[in-house]
PDB file of C-alpha atoms in Angstrom:
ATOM      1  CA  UNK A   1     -39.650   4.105 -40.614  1.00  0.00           C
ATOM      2  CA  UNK A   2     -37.657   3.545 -37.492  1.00  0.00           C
ATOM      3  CA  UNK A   3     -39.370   5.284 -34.315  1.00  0.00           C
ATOM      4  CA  UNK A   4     -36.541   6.778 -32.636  1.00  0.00           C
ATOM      5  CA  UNK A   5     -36.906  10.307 -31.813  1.00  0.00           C
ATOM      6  CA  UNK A   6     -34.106  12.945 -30.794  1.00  0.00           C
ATOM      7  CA  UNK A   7     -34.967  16.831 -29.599  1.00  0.00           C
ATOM      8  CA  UNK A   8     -33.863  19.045 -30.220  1.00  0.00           C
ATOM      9  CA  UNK A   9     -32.935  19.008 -34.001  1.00  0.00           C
ATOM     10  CA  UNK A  10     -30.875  22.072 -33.703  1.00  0.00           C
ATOM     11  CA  UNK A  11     -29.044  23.588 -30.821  1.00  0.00           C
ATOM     12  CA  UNK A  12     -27.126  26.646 -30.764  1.00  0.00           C
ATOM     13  CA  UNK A  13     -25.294  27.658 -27.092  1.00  0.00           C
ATOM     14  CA  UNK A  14     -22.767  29.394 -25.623  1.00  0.00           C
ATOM     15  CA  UNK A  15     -19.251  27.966 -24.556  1.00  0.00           C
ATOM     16  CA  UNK A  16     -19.736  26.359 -20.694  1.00  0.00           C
ATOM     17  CA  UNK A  17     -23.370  25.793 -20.930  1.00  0.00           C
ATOM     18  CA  UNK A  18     -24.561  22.318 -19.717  1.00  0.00           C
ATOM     19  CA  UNK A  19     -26.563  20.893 -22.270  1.00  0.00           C
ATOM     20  CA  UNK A  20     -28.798  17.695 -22.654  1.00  0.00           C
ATOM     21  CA  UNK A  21     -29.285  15.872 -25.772  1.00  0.00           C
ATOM     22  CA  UNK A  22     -33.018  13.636 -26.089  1.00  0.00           C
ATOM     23  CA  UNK A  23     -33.336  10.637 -27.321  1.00  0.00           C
ATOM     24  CA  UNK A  24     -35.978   8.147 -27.258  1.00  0.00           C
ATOM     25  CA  UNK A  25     -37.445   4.783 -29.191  1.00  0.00           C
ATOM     26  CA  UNK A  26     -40.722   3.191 -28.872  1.00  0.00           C
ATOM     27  CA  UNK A  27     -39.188  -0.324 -30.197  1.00  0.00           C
ATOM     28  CA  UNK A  28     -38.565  -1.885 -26.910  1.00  0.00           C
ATOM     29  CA  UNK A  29     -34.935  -2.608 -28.389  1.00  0.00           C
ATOM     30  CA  UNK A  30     -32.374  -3.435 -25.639  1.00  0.00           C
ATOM     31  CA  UNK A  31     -29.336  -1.659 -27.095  1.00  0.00           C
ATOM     32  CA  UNK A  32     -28.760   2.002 -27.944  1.00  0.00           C
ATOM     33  CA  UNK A  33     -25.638   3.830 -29.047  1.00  0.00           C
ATOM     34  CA  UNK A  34     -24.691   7.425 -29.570  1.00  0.00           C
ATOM     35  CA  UNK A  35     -22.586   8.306 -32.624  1.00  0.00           C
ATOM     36  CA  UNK A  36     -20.769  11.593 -33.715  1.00  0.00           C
ATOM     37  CA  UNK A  37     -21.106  12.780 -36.943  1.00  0.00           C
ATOM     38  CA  UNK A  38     -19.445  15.973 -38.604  1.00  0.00           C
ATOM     39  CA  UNK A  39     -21.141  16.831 -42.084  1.00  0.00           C
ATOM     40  CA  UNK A  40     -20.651  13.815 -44.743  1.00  0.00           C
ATOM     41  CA  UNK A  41     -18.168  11.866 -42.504  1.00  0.00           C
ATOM     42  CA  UNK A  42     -18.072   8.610 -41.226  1.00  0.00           C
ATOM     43  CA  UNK A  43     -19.733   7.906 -38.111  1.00  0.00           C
ATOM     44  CA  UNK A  44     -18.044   7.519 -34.815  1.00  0.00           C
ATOM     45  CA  UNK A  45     -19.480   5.711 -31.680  1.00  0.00           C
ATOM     46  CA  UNK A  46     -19.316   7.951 -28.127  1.00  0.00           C
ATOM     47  CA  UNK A  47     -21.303   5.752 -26.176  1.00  0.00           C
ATOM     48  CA  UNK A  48     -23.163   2.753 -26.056  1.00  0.00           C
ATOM     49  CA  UNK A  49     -25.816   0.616 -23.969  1.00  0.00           C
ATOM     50  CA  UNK A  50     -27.071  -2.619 -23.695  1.00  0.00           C
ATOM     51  CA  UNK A  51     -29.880  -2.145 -21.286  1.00  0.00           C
ATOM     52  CA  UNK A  52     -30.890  -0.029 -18.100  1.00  0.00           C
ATOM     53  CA  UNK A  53     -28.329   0.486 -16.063  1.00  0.00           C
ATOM     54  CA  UNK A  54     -25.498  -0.221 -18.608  1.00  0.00           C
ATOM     55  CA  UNK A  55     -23.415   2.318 -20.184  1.00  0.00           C
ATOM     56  CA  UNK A  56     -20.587   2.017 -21.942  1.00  0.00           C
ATOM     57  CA  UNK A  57     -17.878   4.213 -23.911  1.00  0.00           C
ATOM     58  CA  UNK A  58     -17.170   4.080 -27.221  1.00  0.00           C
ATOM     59  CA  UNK A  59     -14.322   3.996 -29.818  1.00  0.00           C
ATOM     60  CA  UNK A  60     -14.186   8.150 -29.780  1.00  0.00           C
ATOM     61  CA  UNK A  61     -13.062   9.899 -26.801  1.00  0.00           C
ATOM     62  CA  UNK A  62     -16.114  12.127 -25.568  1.00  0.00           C
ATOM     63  CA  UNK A  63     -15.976  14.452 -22.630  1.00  0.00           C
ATOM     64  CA  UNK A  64     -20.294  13.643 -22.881  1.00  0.00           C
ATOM     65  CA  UNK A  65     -21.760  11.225 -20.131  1.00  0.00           C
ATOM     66  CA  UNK A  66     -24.904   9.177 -20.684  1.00  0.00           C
ATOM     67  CA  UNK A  67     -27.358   7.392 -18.835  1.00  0.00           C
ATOM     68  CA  UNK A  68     -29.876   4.334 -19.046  1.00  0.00           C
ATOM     69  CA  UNK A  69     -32.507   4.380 -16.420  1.00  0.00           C
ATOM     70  CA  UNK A  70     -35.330   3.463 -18.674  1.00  0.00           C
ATOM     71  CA  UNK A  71     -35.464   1.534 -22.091  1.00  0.00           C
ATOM     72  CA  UNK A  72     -36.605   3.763 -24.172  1.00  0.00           C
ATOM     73  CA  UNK A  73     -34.431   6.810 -23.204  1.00  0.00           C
ATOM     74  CA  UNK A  74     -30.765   7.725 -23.674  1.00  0.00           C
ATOM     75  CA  UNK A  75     -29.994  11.466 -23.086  1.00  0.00           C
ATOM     76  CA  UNK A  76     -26.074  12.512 -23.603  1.00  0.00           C
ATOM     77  CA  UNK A  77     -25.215  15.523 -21.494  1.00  0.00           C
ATOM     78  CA  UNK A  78     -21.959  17.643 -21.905  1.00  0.00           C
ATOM     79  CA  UNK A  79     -21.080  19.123 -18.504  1.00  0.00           C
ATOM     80  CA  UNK A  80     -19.482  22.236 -19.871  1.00  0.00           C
ATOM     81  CA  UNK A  81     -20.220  23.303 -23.907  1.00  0.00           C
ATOM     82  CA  UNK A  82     -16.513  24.074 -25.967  1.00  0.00           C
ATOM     83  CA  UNK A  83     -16.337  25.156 -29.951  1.00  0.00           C
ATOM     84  CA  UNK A  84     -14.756  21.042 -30.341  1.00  0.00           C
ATOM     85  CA  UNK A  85     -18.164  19.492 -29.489  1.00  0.00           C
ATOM     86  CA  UNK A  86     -19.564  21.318 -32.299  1.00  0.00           C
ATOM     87  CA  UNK A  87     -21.217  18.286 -34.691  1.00  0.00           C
ATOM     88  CA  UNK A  88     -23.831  16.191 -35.267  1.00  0.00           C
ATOM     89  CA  UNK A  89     -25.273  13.587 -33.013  1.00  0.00           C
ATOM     90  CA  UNK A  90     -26.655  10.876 -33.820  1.00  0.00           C
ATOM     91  CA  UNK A  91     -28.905   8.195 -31.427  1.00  0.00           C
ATOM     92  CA  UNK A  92     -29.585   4.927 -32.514  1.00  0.00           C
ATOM     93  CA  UNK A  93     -31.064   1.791 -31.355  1.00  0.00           C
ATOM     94  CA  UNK A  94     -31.150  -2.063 -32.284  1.00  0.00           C
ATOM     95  CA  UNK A  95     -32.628  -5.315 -31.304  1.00  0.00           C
ATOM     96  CA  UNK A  96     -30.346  -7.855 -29.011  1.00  0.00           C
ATOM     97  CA  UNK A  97     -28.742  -9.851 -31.203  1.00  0.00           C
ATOM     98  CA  UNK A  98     -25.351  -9.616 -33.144  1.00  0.00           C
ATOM     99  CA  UNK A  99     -27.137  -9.104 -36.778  1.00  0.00           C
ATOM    100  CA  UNK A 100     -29.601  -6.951 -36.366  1.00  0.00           C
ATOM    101  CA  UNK A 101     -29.319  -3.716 -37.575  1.00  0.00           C
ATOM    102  CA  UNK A 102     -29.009   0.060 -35.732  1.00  0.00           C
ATOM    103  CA  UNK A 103     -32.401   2.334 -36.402  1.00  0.00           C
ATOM    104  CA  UNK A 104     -31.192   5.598 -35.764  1.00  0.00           C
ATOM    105  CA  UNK A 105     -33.070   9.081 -35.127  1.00  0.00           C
ATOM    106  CA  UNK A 106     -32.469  12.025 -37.370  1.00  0.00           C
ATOM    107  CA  UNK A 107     -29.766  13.730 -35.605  1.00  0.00           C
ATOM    108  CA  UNK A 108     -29.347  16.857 -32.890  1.00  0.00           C
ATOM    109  CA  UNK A 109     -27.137  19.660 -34.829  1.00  0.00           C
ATOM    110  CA  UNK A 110     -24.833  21.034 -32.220  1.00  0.00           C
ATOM    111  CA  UNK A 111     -23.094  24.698 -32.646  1.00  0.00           C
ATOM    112  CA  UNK A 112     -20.936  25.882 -29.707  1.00  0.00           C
ATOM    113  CA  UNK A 113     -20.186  29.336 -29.904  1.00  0.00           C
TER     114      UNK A 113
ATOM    115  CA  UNK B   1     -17.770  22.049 -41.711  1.00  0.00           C
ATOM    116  CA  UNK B   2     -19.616  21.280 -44.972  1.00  0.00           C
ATOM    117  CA  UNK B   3     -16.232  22.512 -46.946  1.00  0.00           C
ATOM    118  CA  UNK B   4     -15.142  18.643 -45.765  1.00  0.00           C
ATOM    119  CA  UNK B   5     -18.320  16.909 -47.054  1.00  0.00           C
ATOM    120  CA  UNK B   6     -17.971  18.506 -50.319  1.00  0.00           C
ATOM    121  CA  UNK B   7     -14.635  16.013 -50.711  1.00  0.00           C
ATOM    122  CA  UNK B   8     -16.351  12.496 -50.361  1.00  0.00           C
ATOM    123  CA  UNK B   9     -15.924   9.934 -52.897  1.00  0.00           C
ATOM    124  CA  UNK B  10     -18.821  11.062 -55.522  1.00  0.00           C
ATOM    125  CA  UNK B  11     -20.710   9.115 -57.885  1.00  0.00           C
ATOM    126  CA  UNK B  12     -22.885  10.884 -60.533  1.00  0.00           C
ATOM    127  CA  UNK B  13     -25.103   8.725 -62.246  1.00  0.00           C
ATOM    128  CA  UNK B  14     -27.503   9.099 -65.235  1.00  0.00           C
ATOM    129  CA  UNK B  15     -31.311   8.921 -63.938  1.00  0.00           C
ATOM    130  CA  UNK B  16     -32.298   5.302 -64.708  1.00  0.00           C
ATOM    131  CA  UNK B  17     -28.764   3.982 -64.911  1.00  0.00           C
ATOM    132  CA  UNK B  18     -27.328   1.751 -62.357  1.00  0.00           C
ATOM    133  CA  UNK B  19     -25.179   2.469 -59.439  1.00  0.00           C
ATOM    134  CA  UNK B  20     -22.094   0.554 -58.198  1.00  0.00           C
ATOM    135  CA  UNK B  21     -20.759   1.582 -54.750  1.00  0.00           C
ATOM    136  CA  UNK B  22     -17.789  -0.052 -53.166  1.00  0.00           C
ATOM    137  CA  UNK B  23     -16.331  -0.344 -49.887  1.00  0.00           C
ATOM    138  CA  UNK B  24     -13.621  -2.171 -48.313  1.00  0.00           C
ATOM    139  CA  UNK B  25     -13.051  -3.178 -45.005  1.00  0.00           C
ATOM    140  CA  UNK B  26     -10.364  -4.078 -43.322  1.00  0.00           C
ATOM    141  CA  UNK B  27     -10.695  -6.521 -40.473  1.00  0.00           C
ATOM    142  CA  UNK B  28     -11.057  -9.959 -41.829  1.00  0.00           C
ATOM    143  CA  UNK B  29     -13.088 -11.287 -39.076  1.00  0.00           C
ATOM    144  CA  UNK B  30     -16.016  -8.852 -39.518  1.00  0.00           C
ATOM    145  CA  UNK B  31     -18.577 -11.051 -39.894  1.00  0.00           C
ATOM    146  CA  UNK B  32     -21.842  -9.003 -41.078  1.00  0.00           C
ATOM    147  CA  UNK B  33     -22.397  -5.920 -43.112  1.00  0.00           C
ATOM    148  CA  UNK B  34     -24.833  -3.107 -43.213  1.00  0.00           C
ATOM    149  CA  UNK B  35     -25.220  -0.444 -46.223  1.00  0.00           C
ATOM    150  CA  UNK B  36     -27.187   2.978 -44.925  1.00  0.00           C
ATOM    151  CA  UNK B  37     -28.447   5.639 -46.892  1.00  0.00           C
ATOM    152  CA  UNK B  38     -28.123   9.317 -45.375  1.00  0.00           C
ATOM    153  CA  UNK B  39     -29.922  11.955 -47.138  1.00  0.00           C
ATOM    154  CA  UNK B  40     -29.466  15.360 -46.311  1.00  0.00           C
ATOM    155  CA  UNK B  41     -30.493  16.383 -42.798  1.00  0.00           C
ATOM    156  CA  UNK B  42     -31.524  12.947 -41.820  1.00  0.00           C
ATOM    157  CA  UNK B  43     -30.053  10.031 -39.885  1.00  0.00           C
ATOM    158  CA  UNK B  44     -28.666   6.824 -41.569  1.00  0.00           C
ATOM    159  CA  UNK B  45     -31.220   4.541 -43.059  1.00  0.00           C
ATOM    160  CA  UNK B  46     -31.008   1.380 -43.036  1.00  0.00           C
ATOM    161  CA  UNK B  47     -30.795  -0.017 -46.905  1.00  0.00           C
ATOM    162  CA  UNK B  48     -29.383  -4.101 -47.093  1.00  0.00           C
ATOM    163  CA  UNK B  49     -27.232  -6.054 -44.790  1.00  0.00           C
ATOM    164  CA  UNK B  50     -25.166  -9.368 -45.831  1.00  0.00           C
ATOM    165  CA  UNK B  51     -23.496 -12.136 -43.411  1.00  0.00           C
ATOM    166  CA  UNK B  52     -20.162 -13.386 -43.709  1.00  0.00           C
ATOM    167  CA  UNK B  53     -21.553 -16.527 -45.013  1.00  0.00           C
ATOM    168  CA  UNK B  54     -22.979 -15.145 -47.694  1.00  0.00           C
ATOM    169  CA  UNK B  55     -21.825 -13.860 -50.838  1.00  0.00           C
ATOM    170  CA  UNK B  56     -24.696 -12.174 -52.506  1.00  0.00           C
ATOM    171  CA  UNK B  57     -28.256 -11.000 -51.285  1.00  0.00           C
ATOM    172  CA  UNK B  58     -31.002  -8.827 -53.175  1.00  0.00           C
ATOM    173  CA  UNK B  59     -33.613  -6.511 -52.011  1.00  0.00           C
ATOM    174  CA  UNK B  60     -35.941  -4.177 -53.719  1.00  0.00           C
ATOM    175  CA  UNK B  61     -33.770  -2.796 -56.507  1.00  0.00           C
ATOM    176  CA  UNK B  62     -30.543  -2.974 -54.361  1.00  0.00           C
ATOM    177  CA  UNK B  63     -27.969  -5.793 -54.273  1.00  0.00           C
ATOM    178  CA  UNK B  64     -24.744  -6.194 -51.950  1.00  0.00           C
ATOM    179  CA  UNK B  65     -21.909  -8.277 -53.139  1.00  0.00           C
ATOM    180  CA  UNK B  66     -19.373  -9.355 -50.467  1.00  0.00           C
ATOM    181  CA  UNK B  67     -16.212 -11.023 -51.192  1.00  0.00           C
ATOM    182  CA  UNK B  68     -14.208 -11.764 -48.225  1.00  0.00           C
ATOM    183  CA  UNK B  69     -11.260 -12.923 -50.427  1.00  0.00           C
ATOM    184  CA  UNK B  70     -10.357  -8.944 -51.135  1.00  0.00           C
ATOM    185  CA  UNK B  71     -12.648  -7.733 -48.216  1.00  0.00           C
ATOM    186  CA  UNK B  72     -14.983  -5.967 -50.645  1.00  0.00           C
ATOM    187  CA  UNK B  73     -18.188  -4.946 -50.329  1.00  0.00           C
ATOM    188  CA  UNK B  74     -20.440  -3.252 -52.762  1.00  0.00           C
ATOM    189  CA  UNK B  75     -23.919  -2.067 -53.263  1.00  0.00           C
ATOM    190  CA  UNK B  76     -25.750  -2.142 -56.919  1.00  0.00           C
ATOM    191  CA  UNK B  77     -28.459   0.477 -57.050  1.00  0.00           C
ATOM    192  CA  UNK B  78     -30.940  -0.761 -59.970  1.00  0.00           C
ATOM    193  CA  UNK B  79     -32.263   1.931 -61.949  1.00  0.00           C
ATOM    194  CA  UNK B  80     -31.367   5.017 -60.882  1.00  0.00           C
ATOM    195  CA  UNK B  81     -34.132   7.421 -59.613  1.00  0.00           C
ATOM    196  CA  UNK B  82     -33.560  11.182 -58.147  1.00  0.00           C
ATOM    197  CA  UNK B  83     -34.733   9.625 -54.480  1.00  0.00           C
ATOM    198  CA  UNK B  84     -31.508   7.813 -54.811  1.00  0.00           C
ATOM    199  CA  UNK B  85     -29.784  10.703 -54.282  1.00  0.00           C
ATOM    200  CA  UNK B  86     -27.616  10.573 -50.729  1.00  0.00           C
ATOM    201  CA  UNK B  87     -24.714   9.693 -49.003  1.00  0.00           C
ATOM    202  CA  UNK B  88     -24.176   5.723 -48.817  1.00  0.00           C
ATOM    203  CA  UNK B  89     -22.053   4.390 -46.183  1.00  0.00           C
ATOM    204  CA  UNK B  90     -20.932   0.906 -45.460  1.00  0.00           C
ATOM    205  CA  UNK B  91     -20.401  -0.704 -42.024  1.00  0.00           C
ATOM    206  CA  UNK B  92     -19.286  -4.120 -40.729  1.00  0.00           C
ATOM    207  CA  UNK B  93     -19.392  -5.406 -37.262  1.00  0.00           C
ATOM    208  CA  UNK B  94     -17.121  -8.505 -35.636  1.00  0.00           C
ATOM    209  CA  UNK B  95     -17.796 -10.321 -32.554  1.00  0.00           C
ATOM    210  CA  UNK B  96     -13.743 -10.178 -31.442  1.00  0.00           C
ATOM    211  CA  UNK B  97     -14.558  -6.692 -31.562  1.00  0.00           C
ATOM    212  CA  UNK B  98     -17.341  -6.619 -29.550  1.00  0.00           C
ATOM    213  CA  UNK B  99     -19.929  -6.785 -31.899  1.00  0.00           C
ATOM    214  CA  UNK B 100     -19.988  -2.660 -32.463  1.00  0.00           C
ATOM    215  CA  UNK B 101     -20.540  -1.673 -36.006  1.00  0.00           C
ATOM    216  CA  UNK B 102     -17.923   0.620 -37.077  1.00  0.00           C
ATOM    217  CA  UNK B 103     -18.998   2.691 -40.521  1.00  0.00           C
ATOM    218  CA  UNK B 104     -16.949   3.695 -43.566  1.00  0.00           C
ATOM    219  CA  UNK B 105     -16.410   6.440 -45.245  1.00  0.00           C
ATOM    220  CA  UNK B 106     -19.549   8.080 -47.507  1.00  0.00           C
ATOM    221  CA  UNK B 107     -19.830   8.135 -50.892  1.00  0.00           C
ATOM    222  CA  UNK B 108     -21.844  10.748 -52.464  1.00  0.00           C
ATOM    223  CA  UNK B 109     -24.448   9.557 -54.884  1.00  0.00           C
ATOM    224  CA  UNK B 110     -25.690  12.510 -57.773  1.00  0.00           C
ATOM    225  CA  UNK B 111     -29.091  11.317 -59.650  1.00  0.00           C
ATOM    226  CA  UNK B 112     -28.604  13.340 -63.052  1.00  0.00           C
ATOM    227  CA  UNK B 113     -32.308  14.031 -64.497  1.00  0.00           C
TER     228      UNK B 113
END
């Protein structure tokens, strides 16, 4: 089983609010990504990173910023909370290298009320 | 919401029986493929992955068969048991597109006791 953790599982907040989503992995891998998901759909990517310091956007349009200051963490913060972000979010992490696979964590539930 | 899940491509399959699941991609110069599992609740797991220059691989009771003629991919399930039971996604990833894996659609795998 993959160790890549994400907190919290379930999140329920109020339009506006500023809220940080967790994640971390304990596999040393350089890359990490951030994918939506809403229930049984396909994944989309947000954001993505290839080691400290390097951040990159994704194939979705997200009003979310990330960061990369360490290698085992990649938080994804929404400045201001709206009823759209409302989804599942999904971290994941792989090993450098164009065929390895992403582990991923087991999701942060997001409701915006 | 979950009313959207409840449409995905759904295979219900005798416990014991085998499973078939197909996919097809469309950008010919994908060059490696990844099948996840998602169960309910959980992030993506990682099941069997297949290069371009390969046209068959096997794992523990799972097989993908890629043929890049009709960009198809599939997954055989051996023996279907009620842990089978999830949401199986395909994925493919090409270097001209910056080596990010972008995932299918899910189909929805039923174990019937």
């Amino acid at each position: 089983e993959a160790d890549i953790y994400q907190t919290p599982r379930y999140l329920v907040i109020g339009t506006g609010k500023k809220i940080t989503l967790e994640c971390s992995q304990t596999m040393g891998h350089d890359k990490m990504y951030w994918y939506q998901q809403d229930p049984g759909m396909e994944l989309h990517l947000i954001h993505y990173s290839y080691g400290v310091n390097s951040t990159e956007k994704g194939d979705l349009s997200s009003e979310s910023t990330v960061s990369r200051i360490r290698t085992e963490h990649f938080p994804l913060t929404l400045e201001s909370a709206r009823p759209s972000h409302t989804s599942q979010y999904l971290c994941a992490s792989s090993k450098t290298g164009s065929n390895s696979p992403l582990h991923f964590g087991n999701g942060t539930r997001l409701t915006v009320t | 919401g979950e009313s959207v899940g409840l449409h995905l491509p759904t295979l219900s399959v005798q416990e014991g029986d085998n499973s078939i699941i197909n996919c097809a991609y469309s950008n010919s110069a994908s060059d490696y493929f990844i099948w996840y599992k998602q169960e309910s609740g959980k992030g993506p797991q990682f099941i069997i992955d297949i290069r371009s220059n390969m046209d068959k691989r096997q794992g523990q009771r799972v097989t993908v068969l890629l043929n890049k003629t009709v960009k198809h991919l599939s997954l055989q399930i051996a023996a279907t048991q009620p842990g089978d039971s999830a949401v199986y996604f395909c994925a493919e990833r090409s270097m001209a597109a910056g080596n990010k894996l972008t995932f299918g659609g899910g189909t929805r795998v039923l174990v019937k006791p």
